[in-house]
mmCIF file of C-alpha atoms and ligand atoms in Angstrom:
data_model
loop_
_atom_site.group_PDB
_atom_site.id
_atom_site.type_symbol
_atom_site.label_atom_id
_atom_site.label_comp_id
_atom_site.label_asym_id
_atom_site.label_seq_id
_atom_site.Cartn_x
_atom_site.Cartn_y
_atom_site.Cartn_z
ATOM 1 C CA UNK A 24 14.662 8.834 -23.499
ATOM 2 C CA UNK A 25 11.466 10.346 -22.097
ATOM 3 C CA UNK A 26 10.845 13.153 -19.666
ATOM 4 C CA UNK A 27 7.731 14.230 -17.779
ATOM 5 C CA UNK A 28 8.189 17.830 -16.673
ATOM 6 C CA UNK A 29 5.761 19.315 -14.158
ATOM 7 C CA UNK A 30 6.137 23.030 -13.532
ATOM 8 C CA UNK A 31 4.210 25.114 -11.009
ATOM 9 C CA UNK A 32 1.171 22.847 -11.239
ATOM 10 C CA UNK A 33 -1.863 24.150 -9.391
ATOM 11 C CA UNK A 34 -5.308 22.560 -9.322
ATOM 12 C CA UNK A 35 -8.635 22.989 -7.573
ATOM 13 C CA UNK A 36 -11.634 20.709 -7.140
ATOM 14 C CA UNK A 37 -13.794 21.630 -10.150
ATOM 15 C CA UNK A 38 -16.246 24.476 -9.585
ATOM 16 C CA UNK A 39 -14.815 25.304 -6.177
ATOM 17 C CA UNK A 40 -11.952 27.418 -4.904
ATOM 18 C CA UNK A 41 -10.633 24.437 -2.926
ATOM 19 C CA UNK A 42 -7.014 24.417 -4.064
ATOM 20 C CA UNK A 43 -5.431 20.977 -3.585
ATOM 21 C CA UNK A 44 -2.232 21.313 -5.662
ATOM 22 C CA UNK A 45 -0.383 24.506 -4.827
ATOM 23 C CA UNK A 46 2.551 24.680 -7.183
ATOM 24 C CA UNK A 47 4.198 21.315 -7.879
ATOM 25 C CA UNK A 48 7.582 21.146 -9.625
ATOM 26 C CA UNK A 49 8.885 17.707 -10.537
ATOM 27 C CA UNK A 50 10.777 16.096 -13.414
ATOM 28 C CA UNK A 51 10.776 12.334 -14.033
ATOM 29 C CA UNK A 52 13.120 10.908 -16.669
ATOM 30 C CA UNK A 53 13.374 7.459 -18.247
ATOM 31 C CA UNK A 54 14.861 4.922 -15.879
ATOM 32 C CA UNK A 55 14.392 7.096 -12.793
ATOM 33 C CA UNK A 56 12.272 6.269 -9.756
ATOM 34 C CA UNK A 57 10.777 9.133 -7.763
ATOM 35 C CA UNK A 58 8.865 8.313 -4.599
ATOM 36 C CA UNK A 59 6.276 10.664 -3.152
ATOM 37 C CA UNK A 60 5.416 10.293 0.500
ATOM 38 C CA UNK A 61 3.246 12.501 2.651
ATOM 39 C CA UNK A 62 0.375 12.673 5.100
ATOM 40 C CA UNK A 63 -3.192 11.663 4.231
ATOM 41 C CA UNK A 64 -5.021 14.330 2.300
ATOM 42 C CA UNK A 65 -1.827 16.038 1.101
ATOM 43 C CA UNK A 66 -2.866 15.843 -2.559
ATOM 44 C CA UNK A 67 -0.866 12.801 -3.684
ATOM 45 C CA UNK A 68 -3.747 11.039 -5.423
ATOM 46 C CA UNK A 69 -5.003 14.352 -6.753
ATOM 47 C CA UNK A 70 -1.627 14.850 -8.438
ATOM 48 C CA UNK A 71 -1.935 11.431 -10.090
ATOM 49 C CA UNK A 72 -5.499 12.194 -11.204
ATOM 50 C CA UNK A 73 -4.623 15.609 -12.607
ATOM 51 C CA UNK A 74 -1.658 14.161 -14.529
ATOM 52 C CA UNK A 75 -3.992 11.688 -16.278
ATOM 53 C CA UNK A 76 -6.844 14.179 -16.718
ATOM 54 C CA UNK A 77 -9.460 12.634 -14.462
ATOM 55 C CA UNK A 78 -12.648 14.742 -14.563
ATOM 56 C CA UNK A 79 -13.541 16.697 -11.427
ATOM 57 C CA UNK A 80 -10.406 18.819 -11.163
ATOM 58 C CA UNK A 81 -9.474 22.109 -12.771
ATOM 59 C CA UNK A 82 -5.880 23.067 -13.481
ATOM 60 C CA UNK A 83 -5.449 26.710 -12.491
ATOM 61 C CA UNK A 84 -1.740 27.149 -13.167
ATOM 62 C CA UNK A 85 1.482 25.609 -14.378
ATOM 63 C CA UNK A 86 2.375 23.199 -17.159
ATOM 64 C CA UNK A 87 2.914 19.461 -17.662
ATOM 65 C CA UNK A 88 4.924 18.321 -20.663
ATOM 66 C CA UNK A 89 5.787 14.816 -21.830
ATOM 67 C CA UNK A 90 8.810 14.981 -24.111
ATOM 68 C CA UNK A 91 8.179 18.654 -24.759
ATOM 69 C CA UNK A 92 4.492 18.216 -25.612
ATOM 70 C CA UNK A 93 1.843 19.841 -23.411
ATOM 71 C CA UNK A 94 -0.435 17.074 -22.141
ATOM 72 C CA UNK A 95 -2.883 19.130 -20.083
ATOM 73 C CA UNK A 96 -5.032 19.800 -23.137
ATOM 74 C CA UNK A 97 -5.205 16.103 -24.038
ATOM 75 C CA UNK A 98 -7.947 13.594 -23.295
ATOM 76 C CA UNK A 99 -7.003 10.813 -20.889
ATOM 77 C CA UNK A 100 -6.737 8.224 -23.679
ATOM 78 C CA UNK A 101 -4.404 10.505 -25.604
ATOM 79 C CA UNK A 102 -2.172 10.839 -22.542
ATOM 80 C CA UNK A 103 -2.125 7.040 -22.273
ATOM 81 C CA UNK A 104 -1.194 6.714 -25.931
ATOM 82 C CA UNK A 105 1.530 9.291 -25.437
ATOM 83 C CA UNK A 106 3.055 6.880 -22.899
ATOM 84 C CA UNK A 107 1.610 7.755 -19.488
ATOM 85 C CA UNK A 108 0.268 5.025 -17.216
ATOM 86 C CA UNK A 109 -1.637 5.321 -13.950
ATOM 87 C CA UNK A 110 -1.838 2.539 -11.412
ATOM 88 C CA UNK A 111 -4.742 3.787 -9.337
ATOM 89 C CA UNK A 112 -4.916 3.794 -5.548
ATOM 90 C CA UNK A 113 -8.387 2.246 -5.892
ATOM 91 C CA UNK A 114 -8.516 0.401 -9.242
ATOM 92 C CA UNK A 115 -11.912 0.589 -10.915
ATOM 93 C CA UNK A 116 -14.060 -2.523 -11.307
ATOM 94 C CA UNK A 117 -15.271 -3.011 -14.869
ATOM 95 C CA UNK A 118 -18.002 -5.658 -15.016
ATOM 96 C CA UNK A 119 -18.269 -7.402 -18.378
ATOM 97 C CA UNK A 120 -14.734 -6.597 -19.547
ATOM 98 C CA UNK A 121 -11.885 -9.013 -18.880
ATOM 99 C CA UNK A 122 -8.242 -8.092 -18.516
ATOM 100 C CA UNK A 123 -7.587 -9.910 -21.796
ATOM 101 C CA UNK A 124 -10.292 -7.854 -23.562
ATOM 102 C CA UNK A 125 -8.999 -4.622 -22.116
ATOM 103 C CA UNK A 126 -5.388 -5.231 -23.125
ATOM 104 C CA UNK A 127 -6.414 -6.415 -26.606
ATOM 105 C CA UNK A 128 -8.435 -3.209 -27.038
ATOM 106 C CA UNK A 129 -5.463 -1.125 -25.851
ATOM 107 C CA UNK A 130 -3.184 -2.820 -28.359
ATOM 108 C CA UNK A 131 -5.701 -2.356 -31.181
ATOM 109 C CA UNK A 132 -6.222 1.317 -30.291
ATOM 110 C CA UNK A 133 -2.522 2.010 -30.608
ATOM 111 C CA UNK A 134 -2.018 -0.202 -33.701
ATOM 112 C CA UNK A 135 0.227 -2.598 -31.845
ATOM 113 C CA UNK A 136 0.623 -6.143 -33.066
ATOM 114 C CA UNK A 137 -1.384 -8.333 -30.698
ATOM 115 C CA UNK A 138 -0.374 -11.680 -32.189
ATOM 116 C CA UNK A 139 1.693 -12.664 -29.142
ATOM 117 C CA UNK A 140 -0.485 -10.845 -26.641
ATOM 118 C CA UNK A 141 -1.855 -13.962 -24.946
ATOM 119 C CA UNK A 142 1.534 -15.432 -24.221
ATOM 120 C CA UNK A 143 2.850 -12.021 -23.176
ATOM 121 C CA UNK A 144 0.002 -11.687 -20.661
ATOM 122 C CA UNK A 145 0.698 -15.170 -19.288
ATOM 123 C CA UNK A 146 4.412 -14.497 -18.962
ATOM 124 C CA UNK A 147 3.704 -11.254 -17.129
ATOM 125 C CA UNK A 148 1.207 -12.976 -14.822
ATOM 126 C CA UNK A 149 3.869 -15.528 -13.879
ATOM 127 C CA UNK A 150 6.454 -12.827 -13.201
ATOM 128 C CA UNK A 151 4.282 -11.402 -10.438
ATOM 129 C CA UNK A 152 2.642 -14.605 -9.237
ATOM 130 C CA UNK A 153 -0.794 -13.652 -10.566
ATOM 131 C CA UNK A 154 -3.108 -16.621 -10.984
ATOM 132 C CA UNK A 155 -4.190 -17.144 -14.614
ATOM 133 C CA UNK A 156 -7.765 -17.621 -13.478
ATOM 134 C CA UNK A 157 -8.048 -13.842 -13.087
ATOM 135 C CA UNK A 158 -7.193 -13.179 -16.727
ATOM 136 C CA UNK A 159 -10.653 -14.022 -18.030
ATOM 137 C CA UNK A 160 -12.589 -12.668 -15.086
ATOM 138 C CA UNK A 161 -14.219 -9.208 -15.286
ATOM 139 C CA UNK A 162 -11.588 -6.549 -14.645
ATOM 140 C CA UNK A 163 -10.994 -6.076 -10.905
ATOM 141 C CA UNK A 164 -14.474 -7.348 -10.008
ATOM 142 C CA UNK A 165 -14.392 -9.099 -6.614
ATOM 143 C CA UNK A 166 -10.586 -9.016 -6.534
ATOM 144 C CA UNK A 167 -8.895 -8.382 -3.193
ATOM 145 C CA UNK A 168 -6.924 -5.164 -2.801
ATOM 146 C CA UNK A 169 -3.648 -6.978 -3.408
ATOM 147 C CA UNK A 170 -4.969 -8.829 -6.456
ATOM 148 C CA UNK A 171 -6.048 -5.507 -7.950
ATOM 149 C CA UNK A 172 -2.541 -4.137 -7.481
ATOM 150 C CA UNK A 173 -1.065 -7.179 -9.209
ATOM 151 C CA UNK A 174 -3.591 -6.709 -11.975
ATOM 152 C CA UNK A 175 -2.382 -3.124 -12.444
ATOM 153 C CA UNK A 176 1.230 -4.255 -12.440
ATOM 154 C CA UNK A 177 0.469 -6.861 -15.091
ATOM 155 C CA UNK A 178 -1.042 -4.138 -17.296
ATOM 156 C CA UNK A 179 2.086 -2.067 -16.790
ATOM 157 C CA UNK A 180 4.285 -4.980 -17.844
ATOM 158 C CA UNK A 181 2.249 -5.638 -20.982
ATOM 159 C CA UNK A 182 1.567 -2.055 -22.085
ATOM 160 C CA UNK A 183 5.135 -0.838 -21.506
ATOM 161 C CA UNK A 184 4.438 2.856 -20.941
ATOM 162 C CA UNK A 185 7.210 5.485 -20.861
ATOM 163 C CA UNK A 186 6.269 6.968 -17.500
ATOM 164 C CA UNK A 187 4.199 5.208 -14.817
ATOM 165 C CA UNK A 188 2.476 6.869 -11.883
ATOM 166 C CA UNK A 189 1.768 4.240 -9.243
ATOM 167 C CA UNK A 190 -0.516 5.344 -6.425
ATOM 168 C CA UNK A 191 0.029 3.259 -3.291
ATOM 169 C CA UNK A 192 1.155 0.271 -5.298
ATOM 170 C CA UNK A 193 1.877 -1.489 -2.022
ATOM 171 C CA UNK A 194 -1.560 -1.182 -0.426
ATOM 172 C CA UNK A 195 -3.152 -4.557 0.204
ATOM 173 C CA UNK A 196 -0.137 -6.584 -0.959
ATOM 174 C CA UNK A 197 1.252 -9.288 1.282
ATOM 175 C CA UNK A 198 5.002 -9.404 1.783
ATOM 176 C CA UNK A 199 5.677 -11.912 -1.016
ATOM 177 C CA UNK A 200 3.433 -10.134 -3.515
ATOM 178 C CA UNK A 201 5.003 -6.808 -2.574
ATOM 179 C CA UNK A 202 8.454 -8.187 -3.349
ATOM 180 C CA UNK A 203 7.398 -9.579 -6.732
ATOM 181 C CA UNK A 204 5.532 -6.452 -7.767
ATOM 182 C CA UNK A 205 8.258 -4.035 -6.737
ATOM 183 C CA UNK A 206 10.898 -6.236 -8.415
ATOM 184 C CA UNK A 207 8.807 -6.236 -11.601
ATOM 185 C CA UNK A 208 8.588 -2.448 -11.664
ATOM 186 C CA UNK A 209 12.287 -2.090 -10.837
ATOM 187 C CA UNK A 210 13.064 -4.468 -13.736
ATOM 188 C CA UNK A 211 10.990 -2.292 -16.084
ATOM 189 C CA UNK A 212 13.147 0.709 -15.173
ATOM 190 C CA UNK A 213 16.136 -1.272 -16.412
ATOM 191 C CA UNK A 214 14.701 -3.357 -19.279
ATOM 192 C CA UNK A 215 12.413 -0.696 -20.746
ATOM 193 C CA UNK A 216 13.864 2.453 -19.211
ATOM 194 C CA UNK A 217 10.511 3.083 -17.533
ATOM 195 C CA UNK A 218 10.336 6.311 -15.504
ATOM 196 C CA UNK A 219 8.366 5.897 -12.261
ATOM 197 C CA UNK A 220 6.541 8.205 -9.895
ATOM 198 C CA UNK A 221 5.482 5.980 -7.012
ATOM 199 C CA UNK A 222 3.292 7.167 -4.150
ATOM 200 C CA UNK A 223 3.776 5.191 -0.957
ATOM 201 C CA UNK A 224 3.524 5.339 2.815
ATOM 202 C CA UNK A 225 6.083 2.636 3.477
ATOM 203 C CA UNK A 226 9.789 2.440 2.856
ATOM 204 C CA UNK A 227 9.462 -1.347 2.472
ATOM 205 C CA UNK A 228 8.263 -0.899 -1.113
ATOM 206 C CA UNK A 229 11.441 1.061 -1.761
ATOM 207 C CA UNK A 230 13.727 -1.802 -0.752
ATOM 208 C CA UNK A 231 13.262 -3.452 -4.159
ATOM 209 C CA UNK A 232 12.113 -0.437 -6.146
ATOM 210 C CA UNK A 233 15.088 1.787 -5.445
ATOM 211 C CA UNK A 234 14.179 5.481 -5.597
ATOM 212 C CA UNK A 235 16.580 8.009 -7.078
ATOM 213 C CA UNK A 236 14.731 10.674 -5.151
ATOM 214 C CA UNK A 237 12.154 10.802 -2.369
ATOM 215 C CA UNK A 238 9.825 13.799 -2.099
ATOM 216 C CA UNK A 239 7.538 14.857 0.710
ATOM 217 C CA UNK A 240 4.194 16.235 -0.462
ATOM 218 C CA UNK A 241 2.322 18.174 2.200
ATOM 219 C CA UNK A 242 -0.589 20.537 1.699
ATOM 220 C CA UNK A 243 -0.267 20.474 -2.045
ATOM 221 C CA UNK A 244 3.422 21.313 -2.243
ATOM 222 C CA UNK A 245 6.680 19.401 -2.336
ATOM 223 C CA UNK A 246 8.218 20.549 0.907
ATOM 224 C CA UNK A 247 11.327 18.368 0.970
ATOM 225 C CA UNK A 248 13.309 16.185 -1.426
ATOM 226 C CA UNK A 249 16.189 13.857 -0.745
ATOM 227 C CA UNK A 250 17.788 10.522 -1.489
ATOM 228 C CA UNK A 251 16.518 7.039 -0.638
ATOM 229 C CA UNK A 252 17.455 7.543 3.020
ATOM 230 C CA UNK A 253 14.732 10.164 3.417
ATOM 231 C CA UNK A 254 12.067 7.415 3.261
ATOM 232 C CA UNK A 255 13.526 5.642 6.306
ATOM 233 C CA UNK A 256 13.870 8.953 8.101
ATOM 234 C CA UNK A 257 10.203 9.770 7.481
ATOM 235 C CA UNK A 258 9.106 6.389 8.744
ATOM 236 C CA UNK A 259 10.908 7.205 11.990
ATOM 237 C CA UNK A 260 9.878 10.812 12.407
ATOM 238 C CA UNK A 261 6.492 11.082 10.702
ATOM 239 C CA UNK A 262 5.298 14.264 9.049
ATOM 240 C CA UNK A 263 4.913 16.448 12.155
ATOM 241 C CA UNK A 264 7.452 18.988 10.979
ATOM 242 C CA UNK A 265 5.521 19.536 7.728
ATOM 243 C CA UNK A 266 2.000 19.886 9.114
ATOM 244 C CA UNK A 267 1.224 22.618 11.605
ATOM 245 C CA UNK A 268 -2.153 23.311 13.187
ATOM 246 C CA UNK A 269 -2.007 27.054 12.924
ATOM 247 C CA UNK A 270 -3.371 27.541 9.433
ATOM 248 C CA UNK A 271 -6.418 27.016 7.309
ATOM 249 C CA UNK A 272 -6.800 23.335 8.182
ATOM 250 C CA UNK A 273 -8.798 24.691 11.092
ATOM 251 C CA UNK A 274 -11.126 26.633 8.837
ATOM 252 C CA UNK A 275 -14.693 25.842 9.754
ATOM 253 C CA UNK A 276 -13.832 24.777 13.296
ATOM 254 C CA UNK A 277 -14.742 27.108 16.141
ATOM 255 C CA UNK A 278 -13.762 27.430 19.739
ATOM 256 C CA UNK A 279 -16.180 27.297 22.665
ATOM 257 C CA UNK A 280 -17.752 30.620 23.601
ATOM 258 C CA UNK A 281 -17.625 31.803 27.223
ATOM 259 C CA UNK A 282 -19.910 29.636 29.355
ATOM 260 C CA UNK A 283 -20.623 27.250 26.470
ATOM 261 C CA UNK A 284 -19.999 23.535 26.986
ATOM 262 C CA UNK A 285 -18.882 21.048 24.373
ATOM 263 C CA UNK A 286 -22.353 19.464 24.451
ATOM 264 C CA UNK A 287 -23.919 22.862 23.686
ATOM 265 C CA UNK A 288 -22.197 22.903 20.323
ATOM 266 C CA UNK A 289 -24.196 19.862 19.273
ATOM 267 C CA UNK A 290 -27.458 20.762 20.944
ATOM 268 C CA UNK A 291 -30.568 20.950 18.764
ATOM 269 C CA UNK A 292 -30.931 24.701 18.111
ATOM 270 C CA UNK A 293 -34.725 24.341 17.890
ATOM 271 C CA UNK A 294 -35.120 22.470 21.175
HETATM 272 P P1 ADP B 573 -3.786 11.888 -0.583
HETATM 273 O O1 ADP B 573 -2.509 12.663 -0.435
HETATM 274 O O2 ADP B 573 -4.132 11.203 0.711
HETATM 275 O O3 ADP B 573 -3.794 10.968 -1.755
HETATM 276 P P2 ADP B 573 -5.920 13.207 -2.034
HETATM 277 O O4 ADP B 573 -5.213 13.771 -3.190
HETATM 278 O O5 ADP B 573 -6.750 11.997 -2.256
HETATM 279 O O6 ADP B 573 -4.917 12.991 -0.809
HETATM 280 O O7 ADP B 573 -6.885 14.320 -1.436
HETATM 281 C C1 ADP B 573 -6.409 15.646 -1.104
HETATM 282 C C2 ADP B 573 -7.561 16.447 -0.525
HETATM 283 O O8 ADP B 573 -8.494 16.757 -1.556
HETATM 284 C C3 ADP B 573 -8.355 15.704 0.551
HETATM 285 O O9 ADP B 573 -8.700 16.636 1.545
HETATM 286 C C4 ADP B 573 -9.561 15.191 -0.205
HETATM 287 O O10 ADP B 573 -10.663 15.036 0.635
HETATM 288 C C5 ADP B 573 -9.774 16.308 -1.211
HETATM 289 N N1 ADP B 573 -10.420 15.840 -2.453
HETATM 290 C C6 ADP B 573 -9.862 15.049 -3.407
HETATM 291 N N2 ADP B 573 -10.722 14.841 -4.411
HETATM 292 C C7 ADP B 573 -11.841 15.511 -4.094
HETATM 293 C C8 ADP B 573 -13.121 15.696 -4.720
HETATM 294 N N3 ADP B 573 -13.380 15.149 -5.911
HETATM 295 N N4 ADP B 573 -14.044 16.461 -4.091
HETATM 296 C C9 ADP B 573 -13.774 17.024 -2.877
HETATM 297 N N5 ADP B 573 -12.613 16.904 -2.239
HETATM 298 C C10 ADP B 573 -11.659 16.157 -2.824
HETATM 299 MG MG1 MG B 574 -4.176 8.951 -2.007
#
């Protein structure tokens, strides 16, 4: 039984006072699926980055514990060894390193027996309809968006983390691939008691990967939580009720002065 406990998490873009996460509270336990939905720019990917310790962000408040151990002071590889996994919104291309190489190195780094690794990788590829030809190709290089997402899902199946954060797992996947990938992750919640935090814009992903809870992230805070039905509701209604125009989103914009035209705002001041 594992538990990722996020309390009051606040983070800024490094070396700025641009606060993106403004107090996030969330607990993900083994076997649970939590979906995060929310408008573009809300901080969803930032949350995933901060949880894995991607450089470029600074945590300014709150705590994150995996099974009672503070992870915020850990390097990214230590967080991965502790059992955290990130499926990135935009998986990185790694020329010169194949998926096979990468998984073999992961196994070696954590002293796992890699004797059956090859057959495990092939079995996992088949479970999600991922062509074996990609296994020896450089990681993610020249893969389509959907192929990259299947690649990430294969890694998840092989590495068997405790808690997986999956950022827009559905982006780029065709309907059949989406079904296979979401079924694979759902199966991991049952077979391996995987805990999942999945970021998505579409309730279709959540037809196979059944969420225990759905959360709305807007402007760096979780503004609403509910059951699986909330995802359908949001698809109908959008996020209008959570994003108003009357606050600092308008910072930096200015209104026309008396007598000024729109074109004047863009006129060359030296002309
Ligand atoms: P989303 O909810 O769409 O995943 P993100 O977490 O990617 O949103 O981004 C939240 C906000 O933070 C956006 O306004 C984005 O432009 C900004 N942001 C994220 N990373 C950086 C960065 N490294 N430098 C500057 N701004 C950033
Ligand atoms: Mg994002």
